[in-house]
Amino acid sequence: MLFNMDVFLHVLKLAKEGKSVTFISSEIDEMIRTCSRLIVMRDLKQVGELSGNDLNQTKIMETIAGGEKQ
């Protein structure tokens, strides 16, 4: 796991308290484990937003590869 365990546990604690946390990662597995909502950006612009059942590797890769601005 590339994500520091202490940071990961702190992020989960903040989420349980109803707080949001913004962080940047290129590790898709890490994002799926940690996020409830994911924003995909390219060239400083949002090209996709995923949550719920769409928060999976296939949908994330599709959005990265050719996501249209939503």
Coordinates of N, CA and C in Angstrom, one line a residue, residues 17-66:
E17 N -16.6 11.5 10.9 CA -17.1 12.7 11.6 C -17.9 13.6 10.7
G18 N -18.1 13.2 9.5 CA -18.8 14.0 8.5 C -18.0 15.1 7.8
K19 N -16.7 15.0 7.9 CA -15.9 16.0 7.3 C -15.4 15.5 6.0
S20 N -15.1 16.4 5.1 CA -14.5 16.0 3.8 C -13.0 16.2 3.7
V21 N -12.4 15.4 2.9 CA -11.0 15.5 2.8 C -10.7 15.5 1.3
T22 N -9.8 16.4 0.8 CA -9.4 16.4 -0.6 C -7.9 16.0 -0.6
F23 N -7.7 15.0 -1.5 CA -6.3 14.6 -1.7 C -6.1 14.2 -3.2
I24 N -4.9 14.2 -3.6 CA -4.6 13.8 -5.0 C -3.9 12.5 -5.1
S25 N -4.3 11.7 -6.0 CA -3.6 10.4 -6.1 C -3.8 9.9 -7.6
S26 N -2.8 9.2 -8.0 CA -2.9 8.5 -9.3 C -3.1 7.0 -9.1
E27 N -3.2 6.6 -7.9 CA -3.4 5.2 -7.5 C -4.9 4.9 -7.5
I28 N -5.5 4.2 -8.5 CA -6.9 4.0 -8.6 C -7.4 3.1 -7.5
D29 N -6.7 2.0 -7.1 CA -7.2 1.2 -6.0 C -7.3 2.0 -4.7
E30 N -6.3 2.8 -4.5 CA -6.3 3.7 -3.3 C -7.6 4.6 -3.3
M31 N -7.9 5.1 -4.4 CA -9.0 6.0 -4.5 C -10.3 5.3 -4.3
I32 N -10.4 4.1 -4.8 CA -11.7 3.3 -4.7 C -11.9 2.9 -3.2
R33 N -10.8 2.6 -2.5 CA -10.8 2.2 -1.1 C -11.2 3.4 -0.2
T34 N -10.8 4.6 -0.6 CA -10.9 5.7 0.3 C -12.0 6.7 0.0
C35 N -12.4 6.8 -1.3 CA -13.3 7.9 -1.7 C -14.8 7.5 -1.7
S36 N -15.6 8.5 -1.4 CA -17.0 8.3 -1.7 C -17.4 9.1 -2.9
R37 N -16.6 10.0 -3.3 CA -16.8 10.8 -4.6 C -15.4 11.1 -5.2
L38 N -15.3 11.0 -6.5 CA -14.0 11.2 -7.1 C -14.2 12.1 -8.3
I39 N -13.3 13.1 -8.4 CA -13.3 14.1 -9.5 C -12.1 13.8 -10.3
V40 N -12.3 13.6 -11.7 CA -11.3 13.4 -12.6 C -11.0 14.7 -13.3
M41 N -9.7 15.1 -13.3 CA -9.3 16.4 -13.9 C -8.2 16.1 -14.9
R42 N -8.3 16.9 -16.0 CA -7.3 16.9 -17.0 C -7.0 18.3 -17.4
D43 N -5.7 18.7 -17.5 CA -5.3 20.1 -17.9 C -6.1 21.1 -17.1
L44 N -6.1 20.9 -15.7 CA -6.7 21.8 -14.8 C -8.2 22.0 -14.9
K45 N -8.9 21.1 -15.7 CA -10.3 21.1 -15.8 C -11.0 19.8 -15.4
Q46 N -12.1 19.9 -14.8 CA -12.9 18.7 -14.4 C -13.4 18.1 -15.7
V47 N -13.2 16.8 -15.8 CA -13.7 16.0 -17.0 C -14.7 14.9 -16.5
G48 N -14.8 14.7 -15.2 CA -15.8 13.7 -14.7 C -15.9 13.8 -13.2
E49 N -17.0 13.3 -12.8 CA -17.3 13.1 -11.3 C -18.0 11.8 -11.2
L50 N -17.4 10.9 -10.3 CA -17.9 9.6 -10.1 C -18.2 9.4 -8.6
S51 N -19.3 8.6 -8.4 CA -19.7 8.2 -7.0 C -20.6 7.0 -7.1
G52 N -20.9 6.5 -5.9 CA -21.8 5.3 -5.9 C -21.2 4.1 -6.7
N53 N -22.1 3.5 -7.5 CA -21.8 2.4 -8.3 C -20.8 2.7 -9.4
D54 N -20.7 4.0 -9.8 CA -19.7 4.4 -10.8 C -18.3 4.5 -10.3
L55 N -18.1 4.3 -9.0 CA -16.8 4.4 -8.4 C -16.1 3.1 -8.5
N56 N -15.7 2.7 -9.7 CA -15.1 1.4 -10.0 C -14.0 1.6 -11.0
Q57 N -13.1 0.7 -11.1 CA -11.9 0.8 -11.9 C -12.3 1.0 -13.4
T58 N -13.2 0.3 -13.9 CA -13.6 0.5 -15.3 C -14.1 1.9 -15.6
K59 N -15.0 2.3 -14.8 CA -15.6 3.7 -15.0 C -14.6 4.8 -14.8
I60 N -13.7 4.6 -13.9 CA -12.6 5.6 -13.6 C -11.7 5.6 -14.9
M61 N -11.3 4.5 -15.4 CA -10.4 4.4 -16.5 C -11.1 5.0 -17.8
E62 N -12.4 4.7 -18.0 CA -13.1 5.3 -19.1 C -13.1 6.9 -19.0
T63 N -13.4 7.4 -17.8 CA -13.4 8.8 -17.6 C -12.0 9.4 -17.8
I64 N -11.0 8.8 -17.3 CA -9.6 9.3 -17.5 C -9.3 9.3 -19.0
A65 N -9.7 8.3 -19.7 CA -9.3 8.1 -21.1 C -10.1 9.1 -22.0
G66 N -11.3 9.3 -21.7 CA -12.1 10.1 -22.7 C -13.2 10.9 -22.0

